[in-house]
Amino acid sequence: MQNNKEWQAAYSVIKQLEHAGFEAVIVGGAVRDALLDRPAHDVDVATNALPEEVKSVFQRTVDIGIQHGTVLVIVPAGPVEVTTYRTDGEYTDHRRPEKVQFVRSLQDDLQRRDFTMNAIAMRHDGSFVDFYGGRQDIELRVIRAVGDAQKRFAEDALRMLRAIRFSAQLDFTITEDTLTAIQNRAADIAFIASERIKAELDKLWLGTTVFKGLQKLEESGLAVYLPGDFQAEHWQNFRTEDKQLGWAYFALLQGANWREVLRSYRLSNKEMAFVKSVLTAFEALKSGWTNSHYFTYTEQELEAALYFAKLRQLDACLPNQPIHTLQDKLPIRQKQEVVVNGADLLKWSGKKGGPWVKEALENMLEAILHNELENDQQQIRNWLDHNYFHEA
Ligand code: ATP
Ligand code: MG
């Protein structure tokens, strides 16, 4: 695990900072994930060097969050986020500190972190700095706030949702104190921007036990203050590696006003389109899919709808072959493959354009998809002659 590129890059940054006389460690998610034997995506470095000092040590740096003390350092093994030890100033809005204060002590930096498992630092010799019992809590598989939970959630309400998200992601329990504090502060979640809430839910859907996460969301009282319906019981066997599927399933459980609910989480247009397709395909499955559905929806959308039908134990007409096999058998895969277009129709019929053209094209496509009509100019012309051109 610690031999991968991200870790190598971080080690090399630490060595150079130490060589220049500073202290530097790996902190946060990467240390936690290494102790859990999980792959880490970003390996973050913390240091007592001030941002300007960090910049003076390395040739290539990018200011990505200099006001929070973060500089991106680029070494041959890759980019590394380096953040100066800091404490957070006053929190006045339950979201962000007014201003951060750079400090020279690692302990002060670790103290501002949310949970004990996220407040462990690792030196490049492999030794740990663990003031808050983070390693023991990882052993116990518990999520525990650093310091006074109630105070920590009052400072930054997002931490409450992070606790729930981590519980689903790692299958950890939230300690009693920490859970009680969430129950007491739950209403504060309303102060948090939808984008940040969405980012946590994105990760929750990918968790190993989404069901438990949703149970905690209900138990903690947070669910009440979030838009939409989070009834845990529907999520018992849910598991996915695609966050969009989480949103689509969540949408399915919202009933008629799913659009409004999802919009409040600011899903992208692409995500909304995916959800809409899956929900429409799911509805259609109740009476069974035809070639039109295999043509209209992507394999991913149909697989999602099929998965939901199983989760919901829907009394549906399920396909008798794999979706991709049925899609491979379609006479055409794209509209552009049809050898006749609207201009042909107007030319052959000698009629004026109008709504009939669209209708004729649609019916023609249906006939082709259902193997009632061959995708061949002459055959299509005969078919149109019969069905459209010679009408009274
Ligand atoms: P992930 O694997 O999802 O990235 P992570 O623990 O690395 O999890 P990040 O959001 O990347 O989470 O944050 C990195 C570290 O910064 C955390 O491990 C934690 O120490 C600290 N941190 C992040 N968000 C907060 C917060 N809201 N309050 C306090 N500390 C935080
Ligand atoms: Mg991270």
PDB file of C-alpha atoms and ligand atoms in Angstrom, residues 27-30 32-33 40-44 162 165-166 203, ligand 2:
ATOM      1  CA  VAL A  27      -1.842  13.058   7.892  1.00  0.00           C
ATOM      2  CA  GLY A  28      -5.532  12.433   7.529  1.00  0.00           C
ATOM      3  CA  GLY A  29      -7.284   9.993   5.238  1.00  0.00           C
ATOM      4  CA  ALA A  30      -4.153   8.350   3.858  1.00  0.00           C
ATOM      5  CA  ARG A  32      -6.314   6.064   8.327  1.00  0.00           C
ATOM      6  CA  ASP A  33      -6.721   4.094   5.097  1.00  0.00           C
ATOM      7  CA  ALA A  40      -5.822   5.913  -0.457  1.00  0.00           C
ATOM      8  CA  HIS A  41      -6.552   8.435  -3.197  1.00  0.00           C
ATOM      9  CA  ASP A  42      -4.697  11.444  -1.855  1.00  0.00           C
ATOM     10  CA  VAL A  43      -1.749  11.336   0.460  1.00  0.00           C
ATOM     11  CA  ASP A  44      -1.624  14.713   2.203  1.00  0.00           C
ATOM     12  CA  ARG A 162     -19.033  13.141   7.616  1.00  0.00           C
ATOM     13  CA  ARG A 165     -20.676   8.927   5.684  1.00  0.00           C
ATOM     14  CA  PHE A 166     -17.588   7.338   7.265  1.00  0.00           C
ATOM     15  CA  LYS A 203     -19.448   8.977  -0.870  1.00  0.00           C
TER      16      LYS A 203
HETATM   17 MG    MG B   2      -8.919  12.768   1.456  1.00  0.00          MG
END
